Coordinates of C-alpha atoms in Angstrom, one line a residue:
Chain A
M1 CA -6.7 52.0 -69.4
K2 CA -5.3 55.1 -67.8
L3 CA -4.8 53.6 -64.4
V4 CA -4.3 50.1 -63.0
E5 CA -4.4 49.4 -59.3
V6 CA -2.9 46.4 -57.6
G7 CA -3.6 45.4 -54.0
T8 CA -5.9 43.6 -51.6
V9 CA -9.6 43.3 -51.9
A10 CA -10.6 42.0 -48.5
F11 CA -12.7 41.8 -45.4
D12 CA -11.9 44.0 -42.5
A13 CA -13.4 44.0 -38.9
I14 CA -12.6 47.2 -37.2
E15 CA -12.9 48.5 -33.7
T16 CA -12.3 52.2 -32.8
P17 CA -13.3 54.3 -29.8
F18 CA -16.4 55.2 -32.0
G19 CA -17.7 51.8 -32.7
K20 CA -17.1 48.3 -34.0
T21 CA -17.9 46.6 -37.3
D22 CA -18.6 43.0 -38.3
K23 CA -16.8 41.9 -41.5
I24 CA -17.0 44.8 -43.9
I25 CA -15.4 45.4 -47.3
G26 CA -11.9 46.8 -47.3
G27 CA -8.5 46.3 -49.0
A28 CA -5.9 48.6 -50.5
A29 CA -7.1 48.1 -54.1
T30 CA -10.7 48.7 -53.2
Y31 CA -9.9 52.1 -51.6
I32 CA -7.4 53.0 -54.4
G33 CA -9.9 52.2 -57.1
L34 CA -12.8 54.0 -55.4
A35 CA -10.7 57.1 -54.7
A36 CA -9.4 57.2 -58.3
S37 CA -12.9 56.8 -59.7
F38 CA -13.7 60.5 -58.9
F39 CA -11.1 61.6 -61.5
I40 CA -11.1 59.0 -64.2
E41 CA -13.9 57.1 -65.9
K42 CA -12.2 53.7 -65.8
S43 CA -9.5 51.9 -64.0
G44 CA -8.4 48.3 -63.9
L45 CA -8.0 46.3 -60.7
I46 CA -5.7 43.4 -60.1
S47 CA -6.3 41.4 -57.0
V48 CA -7.6 38.1 -55.6
I49 CA -10.6 37.1 -53.6
G50 CA -12.4 33.9 -52.5
E51 CA -15.8 32.7 -53.4
D52 CA -17.1 34.2 -50.1
F53 CA -16.8 37.7 -51.5
P54 CA -20.2 39.3 -52.2
S55 CA -20.9 39.8 -55.9
E56 CA -23.0 42.8 -55.2
Y57 CA -20.0 44.6 -53.9
I58 CA -18.1 43.8 -57.1
D59 CA -21.0 45.2 -59.0
S60 CA -20.9 48.4 -57.0
L61 CA -17.2 48.7 -57.9
N62 CA -17.9 48.1 -61.5
K63 CA -20.5 50.8 -61.4
K64 CA -17.8 53.2 -60.3
G65 CA -15.9 52.4 -63.4
I66 CA -13.5 49.9 -61.8
D67 CA -12.9 47.1 -64.2
T68 CA -12.5 43.7 -62.4
A69 CA -11.1 41.6 -65.3
G70 CA -7.9 41.4 -63.2
L71 CA -9.8 40.3 -60.0
E72 CA -9.2 36.6 -59.7
V73 CA -11.8 34.6 -57.8
I74 CA -10.4 31.4 -56.3
P75 CA -13.1 28.6 -56.3
G76 CA -13.7 27.5 -52.8
G77 CA -11.2 30.1 -51.5
K78 CA -11.7 32.5 -48.7
S79 CA -10.9 36.2 -49.0
F80 CA -8.1 37.9 -47.1
F81 CA -9.4 39.0 -43.7
W82 CA -7.9 41.6 -41.3
S83 CA -9.1 42.7 -37.9
G84 CA -7.7 45.5 -35.9
K85 CA -8.4 47.7 -32.9
Y86 CA -7.5 51.3 -32.8
H87 CA -6.1 52.9 -29.6
D88 CA -7.9 55.9 -28.1
N89 CA -5.6 58.3 -29.9
M90 CA -6.5 56.7 -33.3
N91 CA -2.9 57.0 -34.4
S92 CA -1.9 53.5 -33.5
R93 CA -3.7 50.2 -33.7
D94 CA -3.3 46.5 -32.8
T95 CA -3.8 43.8 -35.4
L96 CA -6.1 41.2 -33.9
I97 CA -6.5 38.8 -36.7
T98 CA -4.7 38.4 -40.1
E99 CA -6.0 35.5 -42.3
L100 CA -4.1 35.5 -45.5
N101 CA -6.3 32.9 -47.2
V102 CA -6.3 33.3 -51.0
L103 CA -3.6 36.0 -50.7
E104 CA -1.1 33.5 -49.5
H105 CA -0.5 32.1 -53.0
F106 CA -1.6 35.2 -55.0
D107 CA 0.0 35.1 -58.5
P108 CA -1.1 38.3 -60.1
K109 CA -2.1 38.2 -63.8
V110 CA -2.3 41.3 -65.9
P111 CA -5.2 41.1 -68.3
E112 CA -4.5 41.9 -71.9
V113 CA -6.8 44.9 -71.7
Y114 CA -4.7 46.4 -69.0
Q115 CA -1.6 46.4 -71.1
G116 CA -0.5 49.9 -72.1
C117 CA -1.8 51.5 -68.9
E118 CA -0.3 54.9 -68.3
F119 CA -0.4 54.9 -64.5
L120 CA 0.2 51.9 -62.2
M121 CA -0.4 51.9 -58.5
L122 CA 1.2 49.0 -56.7
G123 CA -0.7 48.9 -53.4
N124 CA 0.8 47.3 -50.3
L125 CA 1.5 43.7 -51.0
S126 CA 4.6 41.5 -50.9
P127 CA 7.4 43.1 -53.0
Q128 CA 7.6 39.8 -55.0
V129 CA 4.0 40.1 -56.0
Q130 CA 4.5 43.8 -56.9
G131 CA 7.4 42.9 -59.0
K132 CA 5.5 40.2 -60.8
V133 CA 3.0 42.7 -62.1
L134 CA 5.8 44.9 -63.4
D135 CA 7.4 41.9 -65.1
Q136 CA 4.2 41.3 -67.1
L137 CA 3.8 44.8 -68.5
T138 CA 4.7 45.0 -72.2
T139 CA 5.1 48.7 -72.1
R140 CA 6.3 50.7 -69.2
P141 CA 3.7 53.0 -67.7
K142 CA 4.4 56.8 -67.5
L143 CA 4.3 56.5 -63.8
V144 CA 4.6 53.6 -61.4
A145 CA 3.8 54.3 -57.8
L146 CA 4.3 51.9 -54.9
D147 CA 3.0 51.6 -51.3
T148 CA 4.5 49.2 -48.8
M149 CA 4.8 48.8 -45.0
N150 CA 7.3 48.1 -42.3
F151 CA 6.4 44.4 -42.3
W152 CA 8.1 43.9 -45.7
M153 CA 11.1 45.9 -44.5
D154 CA 11.4 43.4 -41.6
I155 CA 11.2 40.2 -43.7
A156 CA 12.0 41.1 -47.3
M157 CA 14.1 44.2 -47.4
E158 CA 16.2 43.1 -50.4
D159 CA 13.2 42.2 -52.5
L160 CA 11.6 45.5 -51.5
K161 CA 14.6 47.5 -52.6
A162 CA 14.7 45.6 -55.8
V163 CA 11.1 46.6 -56.7
I164 CA 11.6 50.2 -55.4
K165 CA 14.4 50.5 -57.9
R166 CA 11.9 50.0 -60.7
I167 CA 9.3 52.7 -59.7
D168 CA 8.9 56.4 -60.0
L169 CA 6.9 57.4 -56.9
L170 CA 7.1 55.8 -53.5
I171 CA 4.3 56.6 -51.0
I172 CA 5.0 55.6 -47.4
N173 CA 4.6 57.0 -43.9
D174 CA 7.2 58.7 -41.8
E175 CA 8.0 55.7 -39.7
E176 CA 8.4 53.6 -42.8
A177 CA 10.7 56.2 -44.4
R178 CA 12.8 56.2 -41.3
Q179 CA 13.0 52.4 -41.2
L180 CA 13.7 52.1 -45.0
S181 CA 16.5 54.7 -44.9
G182 CA 17.9 54.3 -41.4
E183 CA 17.8 58.1 -41.1
Y184 CA 15.7 59.9 -38.6
S185 CA 15.6 63.3 -40.4
L186 CA 13.0 63.0 -43.1
N187 CA 15.1 65.1 -45.4
Q188 CA 18.0 62.8 -45.0
A189 CA 15.6 59.8 -45.3
A190 CA 14.2 61.2 -48.5
K191 CA 17.7 61.7 -50.0
K192 CA 18.6 58.1 -49.3
I193 CA 15.3 56.7 -50.5
M194 CA 15.5 58.6 -53.8
E195 CA 19.0 57.2 -54.3
L196 CA 17.3 53.8 -54.3
G197 CA 15.6 54.7 -57.5
P198 CA 12.3 56.7 -57.3
K199 CA 12.5 60.2 -58.5
N200 CA 9.5 61.2 -56.3
L201 CA 8.6 60.4 -52.8
I202 CA 5.6 61.2 -50.7
I203 CA 6.0 60.8 -46.9
K204 CA 2.6 60.5 -45.2
K205 CA 2.3 61.9 -41.8
G206 CA -1.4 61.1 -41.0
E207 CA -3.1 64.0 -39.3
H208 CA 0.0 66.1 -39.9
G209 CA -0.3 66.0 -43.7
A210 CA 2.5 64.8 -46.1
L211 CA 5.8 65.8 -47.4
V212 CA 6.1 65.6 -51.2
Y213 CA 9.6 65.2 -52.6
H214 CA 9.7 65.8 -56.3
E215 CA 12.7 66.2 -58.4
D216 CA 11.8 69.9 -58.8
G217 CA 11.2 70.7 -55.1
L218 CA 9.6 69.9 -51.7
F219 CA 5.9 70.6 -50.9
S220 CA 4.5 70.4 -47.4
A221 CA 0.9 69.4 -47.7
P222 CA -1.4 70.0 -44.8
A223 CA -4.1 67.5 -43.8
V224 CA -7.7 68.4 -43.3
V225 CA -8.2 69.2 -39.6
L226 CA -11.2 66.9 -38.8
D227 CA -13.6 67.3 -36.0
T228 CA -14.1 63.6 -35.9
V229 CA -12.1 60.7 -37.1
K230 CA -14.3 57.6 -36.9
D231 CA -12.1 55.0 -38.6
P232 CA -8.8 55.8 -40.3
T233 CA -8.6 52.3 -42.0
G234 CA -8.0 52.8 -45.7
A235 CA -7.1 56.5 -45.4
G236 CA -3.6 55.9 -46.7
D237 CA -4.9 53.8 -49.7
T238 CA -7.5 56.4 -50.4
F239 CA -4.8 59.1 -50.4
A240 CA -2.7 57.2 -52.9
G241 CA -5.7 56.4 -55.0
G242 CA -6.8 60.0 -55.1
I243 CA -3.3 61.1 -56.1
M244 CA -3.1 58.5 -58.9
G245 CA -6.6 59.1 -60.2
Y246 CA -5.8 62.8 -60.3
L247 CA -2.5 62.4 -62.1
A248 CA -4.0 59.9 -64.5
S249 CA -6.7 62.4 -65.3
K250 CA -4.1 65.1 -66.1
G251 CA -1.7 62.7 -67.8
D252 CA 1.4 64.4 -66.5
V253 CA 3.6 64.2 -63.4
N254 CA 5.2 67.6 -63.1
F255 CA 5.6 69.2 -59.6
S256 CA 2.6 71.5 -59.9
T257 CA 0.3 68.6 -61.0
L258 CA 1.6 66.4 -58.2
K259 CA 0.9 69.1 -55.6
Q260 CA -2.7 69.3 -56.8
A261 CA -2.9 65.6 -56.8
V262 CA -1.8 65.4 -53.2
L263 CA -4.4 67.9 -52.2
A264 CA -7.0 65.8 -53.9
G265 CA -5.7 62.7 -52.2
S266 CA -5.8 64.5 -48.8
A267 CA -9.4 65.6 -49.3
L268 CA -10.4 62.1 -50.2
A269 CA -8.6 60.5 -47.3
S270 CA -10.4 62.9 -44.9
F271 CA -13.7 61.5 -46.1
T272 CA -12.6 57.9 -45.6
C273 CA -11.8 58.8 -42.0
E274 CA -15.3 60.1 -41.4
S275 CA -17.0 56.7 -41.4
F276 CA -16.2 53.0 -41.2
G277 CA -14.9 51.2 -44.3
T278 CA -15.7 52.6 -47.7
D279 CA -19.1 54.1 -46.8
R280 CA -18.2 57.7 -47.3
L281 CA -16.6 57.0 -50.7
F282 CA -19.9 55.8 -52.0
E283 CA -21.8 58.8 -50.6
I284 CA -19.7 61.8 -51.7
T285 CA -19.6 63.6 -55.0
R286 CA -16.9 65.2 -57.0
E287 CA -18.3 68.5 -55.8
D288 CA -17.9 67.5 -52.1
I289 CA -14.2 66.8 -52.9
D290 CA -13.7 70.1 -54.7
V291 CA -15.2 72.0 -51.7
R292 CA -12.8 70.1 -49.4
I293 CA -9.8 70.8 -51.6
S294 CA -10.7 74.5 -51.4
E295 CA -10.8 74.2 -47.6
I296 CA -7.3 72.7 -47.6
K297 CA -6.0 75.4 -49.8
E298 CA -7.5 78.0 -47.4
L299 CA -5.6 76.3 -44.5
I300 CA -2.3 77.3 -46.1
K301 CA -3.2 80.6 -47.6
I302 CA -0.8 83.2 -46.3
Chain B
M1 CA 8.3 99.2 -24.1
K2 CA 6.6 97.3 -26.9
L3 CA 7.1 93.9 -25.5
V4 CA 7.7 92.4 -22.1
E5 CA 8.6 88.7 -21.6
V6 CA 8.2 86.8 -18.4
G7 CA 9.8 83.4 -17.8
T8 CA 12.8 81.6 -16.6
V9 CA 16.4 82.6 -17.1
A10 CA 18.3 79.5 -16.2
F11 CA 21.0 76.9 -16.6
D12 CA 20.4 73.9 -18.7
A13 CA 22.5 70.7 -19.1
I14 CA 21.4 68.8 -22.2
E15 CA 22.1 65.5 -23.7
T16 CA 21.0 64.6 -27.2
P17 CA 22.1 61.9 -29.7
F18 CA 24.4 64.6 -31.1
G19 CA 26.2 65.5 -27.9
K20 CA 26.1 66.7 -24.4
T21 CA 26.6 70.1 -22.7
D22 CA 27.8 71.2 -19.3
K23 CA 25.6 73.9 -17.7
I24 CA 24.7 76.3 -20.5
I25 CA 22.4 79.3 -20.5
G26 CA 18.8 78.7 -21.2
G27 CA 15.3 79.6 -19.9
A28 CA 12.1 80.5 -21.5
A29 CA 12.5 84.3 -21.1
T30 CA 16.0 84.1 -22.6
Y31 CA 14.8 82.4 -25.7
I32 CA 11.7 84.6 -26.0
G33 CA 13.7 87.8 -25.6
L34 CA 16.4 86.8 -28.1
A35 CA 14.0 85.7 -30.7
A36 CA 11.9 88.9 -30.4
S37 CA 15.1 91.0 -30.6
F38 CA 15.3 90.4 -34.4
F39 CA 12.1 92.4 -34.9
I40 CA 12.0 95.0 -32.2
E41 CA 14.7 97.3 -30.8
K42 CA 13.8 96.8 -27.2
S43 CA 12.0 94.5 -24.9
G44 CA 11.7 94.1 -21.1
L45 CA 12.5 90.9 -19.3
I46 CA 11.0 89.8 -16.0
S47 CA 12.6 86.9 -14.3
V48 CA 14.8 85.9 -11.3
I49 CA 18.4 84.5 -11.1
G50 CA 20.9 83.8 -8.5
E51 CA 24.3 85.3 -7.9
D52 CA 25.8 82.4 -9.8
F53 CA 24.6 83.7 -13.2
P54 CA 27.3 85.1 -15.4
S55 CA 27.1 88.9 -15.8
E56 CA 28.7 88.7 -19.2
Y57 CA 25.6 86.8 -20.4
I58 CA 23.3 89.5 -19.0
D59 CA 25.5 92.0 -20.9
S60 CA 25.0 90.0 -24.1
L61 CA 21.2 90.1 -23.6
N62 CA 21.4 93.8 -23.0
K63 CA 23.3 94.3 -26.2
K64 CA 20.5 92.6 -28.0
G65 CA 18.1 95.3 -26.7
I66 CA 16.8 93.1 -23.8
D67 CA 16.2 95.4 -20.8
T68 CA 16.9 93.5 -17.6
A69 CA 15.4 96.0 -15.1
G70 CA 12.9 93.3 -14.4
L71 CA 15.5 90.6 -13.8
E72 CA 15.9 90.2 -10.1
V73 CA 19.1 88.9 -8.7
I74 CA 18.8 87.1 -5.4
P75 CA 21.9 87.6 -3.2
G76 CA 23.5 84.3 -2.4
G77 CA 20.8 82.5 -4.5
K78 CA 21.3 79.8 -7.1
S79 CA 19.7 80.1 -10.5
F80 CA 17.1 77.6 -11.7
F81 CA 18.7 74.5 -13.2
W82 CA 17.2 71.9 -15.5
S83 CA 18.9 68.9 -17.0
G84 CA 17.4 66.6 -19.6
K85 CA 18.2 63.9 -22.0
Y86 CA 16.5 63.5 -25.4
H87 CA 15.6 60.1 -26.8
D88 CA 16.9 59.0 -30.2
N89 CA 13.8 60.4 -32.0
M90 CA 14.3 63.9 -30.4
N91 CA 10.6 64.1 -29.9
S92 CA 10.6 63.0 -26.3
R93 CA 12.9 63.6 -23.4
D94 CA 13.5 62.7 -19.8
T95 CA 14.1 65.3 -17.2
L96 CA 17.2 64.2 -15.2
I97 CA 17.4 67.1 -12.7
T98 CA 15.1 70.0 -11.8
E99 CA 16.5 72.4 -9.2
L100 CA 14.1 75.2 -8.7
N101 CA 16.4 77.3 -6.5
V102 CA 15.5 81.0 -6.7
L103 CA 12.5 80.1 -8.8
E104 CA 10.8 78.5 -5.8
H105 CA 9.9 81.8 -4.2
F106 CA 9.8 83.9 -7.3
D107 CA 7.7 87.0 -6.8
P108 CA 7.7 88.9 -10.1
K109 CA 7.9 92.7 -10.0
V110 CA 7.0 94.8 -13.0
P111 CA 9.4 97.7 -13.2
E112 CA 7.7 101.1 -13.7
V113 CA 9.4 101.5 -17.1
Y114 CA 7.6 98.3 -18.3
Q115 CA 4.2 99.8 -17.6
G116 CA 2.2 100.5 -20.7
C117 CA 3.8 97.7 -22.7
E118 CA 1.7 96.8 -25.7
F119 CA 2.5 93.1 -25.9
L120 CA 3.1 90.7 -23.0
M121 CA 4.4 87.2 -23.3
L122 CA 3.9 85.1 -20.2
G123 CA 6.4 82.2 -20.7
N124 CA 6.0 78.9 -19.0
L125 CA 5.9 79.5 -15.2
S126 CA 3.4 78.7 -12.4
P127 CA 0.0 80.2 -13.3
Q128 CA 0.1 82.1 -10.0
V129 CA 3.3 83.9 -11.0
Q130 CA 1.8 84.6 -14.4
G131 CA -1.3 86.0 -12.8
K132 CA 0.8 88.2 -10.5
V133 CA 2.4 89.9 -13.4
L134 CA -1.0 90.7 -14.9
D135 CA -2.2 92.0 -11.6
Q136 CA 0.5 94.6 -11.5
L137 CA -0.2 96.1 -14.9
T138 CA -1.7 99.5 -14.8
T139 CA -2.9 99.4 -18.4
R140 CA -3.9 96.2 -20.2
P141 CA -1.6 95.3 -23.1
K142 CA -3.0 95.1 -26.6
L143 CA -2.1 91.4 -26.6
V144 CA -1.3 89.0 -23.7
A145 CA 0.0 85.6 -24.7
L146 CA 0.7 82.7 -22.5
D147 CA 2.7 79.5 -22.7
T148 CA 2.3 76.7 -20.1
M149 CA 2.9 72.9 -19.8
N150 CA 1.1 69.7 -18.7
F151 CA 2.8 69.9 -15.3
W152 CA 0.6 72.9 -14.3
M153 CA -2.5 71.1 -15.7
D154 CA -1.6 68.2 -13.4
I155 CA -1.1 70.3 -10.2
A156 CA -2.8 73.6 -10.7
M157 CA -5.6 73.3 -13.3
E158 CA -7.9 75.8 -11.7
D159 CA -5.2 78.5 -11.3
L160 CA -4.2 77.9 -14.8
K161 CA -7.8 78.2 -16.2
A162 CA -8.1 81.4 -14.1
V163 CA -5.1 83.0 -15.8
I164 CA -6.0 81.7 -19.3
K165 CA -9.3 83.5 -18.9
R166 CA -7.4 86.8 -18.8
I167 CA -5.3 86.3 -22.0
D168 CA -5.7 86.8 -25.7
L169 CA -3.4 84.1 -27.2
L170 CA -2.5 80.7 -25.8
I171 CA 0.5 78.9 -27.3
I172 CA 0.7 75.2 -26.3
N173 CA 1.6 71.9 -27.9
D174 CA -0.9 69.3 -29.2
E175 CA -0.5 67.1 -26.2
E176 CA -1.2 70.0 -23.8
A177 CA -4.2 71.1 -25.9
R178 CA -5.7 67.7 -25.5
Q179 CA -5.0 67.5 -21.8
L180 CA -6.4 71.0 -21.2
S181 CA -9.6 70.4 -23.1
G182 CA -10.1 66.7 -22.6
E183 CA -10.7 66.4 -26.4
Y184 CA -8.7 64.4 -28.8
S185 CA -9.6 66.2 -32.0
L186 CA -7.6 69.3 -32.1
N187 CA -10.5 71.2 -33.6
Q188 CA -12.7 70.2 -30.7
A189 CA -9.9 71.0 -28.3
A190 CA -9.5 74.4 -29.8
K191 CA -13.2 75.2 -29.5
K192 CA -13.2 74.3 -25.8
I193 CA -10.0 76.1 -25.1
M194 CA -11.2 79.3 -26.8
E195 CA -14.4 79.1 -24.7
L196 CA -12.1 79.4 -21.7
G197 CA -11.2 82.9 -22.8
P198 CA -8.5 83.4 -25.4
K199 CA -9.6 84.6 -28.8
N200 CA -6.6 83.1 -30.4
L201 CA -4.8 79.7 -30.0
I202 CA -1.7 78.3 -31.5
I203 CA -1.2 74.6 -31.2
K204 CA 2.4 73.6 -31.7
K205 CA 3.2 70.3 -33.3
G206 CA 7.0 70.3 -33.3
E207 CA 8.4 69.0 -36.6
H208 CA 4.9 69.0 -38.0
G209 CA 4.3 72.8 -37.7
A210 CA 1.5 74.5 -35.9
L211 CA -2.3 75.1 -36.1
V212 CA -3.2 78.8 -35.7
Y213 CA -6.7 79.3 -34.5
H214 CA -7.7 83.0 -34.9
E215 CA -11.2 84.4 -34.6
D216 CA -11.1 85.0 -38.3
G217 CA -10.0 81.5 -39.4
L218 CA -7.6 78.6 -39.2
F219 CA -4.0 78.5 -40.6
S220 CA -1.9 75.4 -40.9
A221 CA 1.7 76.5 -40.6
P222 CA 4.4 74.1 -41.9
A223 CA 7.6 73.7 -40.0
V224 CA 11.0 73.9 -41.6
V225 CA 12.1 70.4 -42.7
L226 CA 15.6 70.3 -41.1
D227 CA 18.4 68.0 -42.1
T228 CA 19.7 68.0 -38.6
V229 CA 18.1 68.7 -35.3
K230 CA 20.9 68.9 -32.7
D231 CA 19.0 70.2 -29.7
P232 CA 15.3 71.2 -29.7
T233 CA 15.6 72.8 -26.2
G234 CA 14.1 76.3 -26.3
A235 CA 12.5 75.8 -29.7
G236 CA 9.0 76.4 -28.4
D237 CA 10.1 79.5 -26.5
T238 CA 11.9 80.8 -29.6
F239 CA 8.8 80.2 -31.6
A240 CA 6.7 82.2 -29.2
G241 CA 9.3 84.9 -28.9
G242 CA 9.5 85.2 -32.7
I243 CA 5.7 85.5 -32.9
M244 CA 5.5 88.1 -30.2
G245 CA 8.4 90.2 -31.5
Y246 CA 6.9 90.1 -35.0
L247 CA 3.5 91.1 -33.7
A248 CA 5.0 93.9 -31.5
S249 CA 6.9 95.3 -34.5
K250 CA 3.6 95.4 -36.6
G251 CA 1.5 96.6 -33.7
D252 CA -1.6 94.6 -34.7
V253 CA -3.0 91.2 -34.2
N254 CA -5.2 90.6 -37.2
F255 CA -5.2 87.1 -38.9
S256 CA -2.9 88.1 -41.7
T257 CA -0.3 89.5 -39.4
L258 CA -0.5 86.5 -37.0
K259 CA 0.2 84.2 -40.0
Q260 CA 3.3 86.1 -40.9
A261 CA 4.3 86.1 -37.2
V262 CA 4.0 82.4 -37.0
L263 CA 6.2 81.9 -40.1
A264 CA 8.8 84.2 -38.4
G265 CA 8.5 82.1 -35.2
S266 CA 8.9 78.9 -37.2
A267 CA 12.0 80.2 -38.9
L268 CA 13.6 81.3 -35.7
A269 CA 12.7 78.0 -33.9
S270 CA 14.4 76.1 -36.7
F271 CA 17.7 77.9 -36.0
T272 CA 17.5 77.2 -32.3
C273 CA 17.3 73.5 -33.2
E274 CA 20.5 73.6 -35.2
S275 CA 22.8 74.0 -32.2
F276 CA 22.9 73.6 -28.5
G277 CA 21.4 76.3 -26.3
T278 CA 21.1 79.8 -27.6
D279 CA 24.2 79.7 -29.8
R280 CA 22.5 80.0 -33.2
L281 CA 20.4 83.0 -32.0
F282 CA 23.6 84.9 -31.4
E283 CA 25.0 84.0 -34.8
I284 CA 22.1 84.6 -37.2
T285 CA 21.0 87.8 -38.8
R286 CA 17.7 89.2 -39.8
E287 CA 18.6 88.3 -43.3
D288 CA 19.1 84.7 -42.4
I289 CA 15.6 84.7 -40.9
D290 CA 14.1 86.3 -44.0
V291 CA 15.7 83.7 -46.2
R292 CA 14.3 80.9 -44.1
I293 CA 10.8 82.5 -44.0
S294 CA 10.9 82.5 -47.8
E295 CA 11.9 78.8 -47.8
I296 CA 8.9 78.1 -45.5
K297 CA 6.6 80.0 -47.8
E298 CA 8.0 78.0 -50.8
L299 CA 7.1 74.8 -48.9
I300 CA 3.4 75.5 -49.1
K301 CA 3.2 77.2 -52.4
I302 CA 0.7 75.4 -54.6

């Protein structure tokens, strides 16, 4: 298994200025796995769901090459549910409902077939759960990446720093980088964060692109300039999944490959924003992605 | 005269998390002229000051090749004064004091020696004053650029649109582009704004760089990632001045030249942020700027 992704598989109910959904499929691991599927034939997913989760959706993930041996189904359990409403500017949102359900006691188990994975993406979950996955690996992956959020910095900063110490690539947004480091300047924040352990750091800036700090240099990646953003939910996870899928397909993590991976992640994230939920990720082809990557490259051609 | 800049020459008193100044020299035309001076030998400045303005500072502008035949001194008058305090994040600020003084009845006069100028930068002023300068030109410059702010959109939108109709390049920030167009998507905003008249539009995004809409394409310019921002006052004017100075030195406005000009403007703006007021613009050399432009290019090298 080249890539294993860990994170939520969940229900979302989303309201944006462009519309409103009932419960639809979401979750970090879902978006990560789908985004990565454009670059690698197979990945392994570690998560937990309840019996309420539609098996047809699991089938559709499997068809995309996402192995769900690591997806635990809790008998009689209910899947994690999040509901949020985006403000008019789409850059901020209010959480309306968070029902942890089966996530509350999630005890991740790494299937034997996932052992030896080369790339591991620890999606946003409690640092303890992220650490438990690392504990179970018999060989260390070539690259371990981690996503997190300010919530964990508020309630579990020490646990978070402990797991960050064990990873190679941290992917967080600018606000989170500032909170984690206590530094306003992103350069200063990056220095402090990389002192915590990771050799590489990607600071996401939403519609403004991302800063990619690699041990060999700094890359300022532009974002696609979209005409319409319908629903940004999952864009960050899609970005991370695209990066990890691309890296896993290349098998290396040098600066040049990481840059290309970030462009791929940006392209994928832009598709996710174009519709609600995971819809666009089931519609697009590898060719659509390549066209968009070319468009991004054109944006920064001097 | 290759370039003429119109705007305030004024006193600022600034407070940021890094310090506080007494009355120091500021003003849009000051920053524009200084920034442009690195690329062209001479520019002409149109503004108004009171008798309280230090003549040594005028001398220092003249030494930089900034002609002040268009700088009217009002006998017994007091110069425009602005005082502001930046919030901890440096991205927003509160205006503490605005004393219009001689600016209140500013009636710009274009000196005969400025006629025939090839490039004209209309810095942030009332749209009526900006229009009055255009009215006096006997030949139309090759490129007229304009900066403005939300204040004029609030109180004089029709006057503003009337003057925007007469220009070639509008340079505003993302918030202003959204207000001017009524569109949230910057792409949509750009389309609507360019329908108002200007063939080219630069949307400034502060620490996130700028989007350059040219009739031949879109360029996403990165900003320098600074370790320390001491005082962003004048950064936008420096950016515009760098762009206009660079364009005036090249004498054309094609897409490729505009891209290079924006990189030059970004480099210059980054220096302005490194100290209070115009200090850094008197310290740096053309070589410092070229080094920084190379650093910016490196940031987006794939």
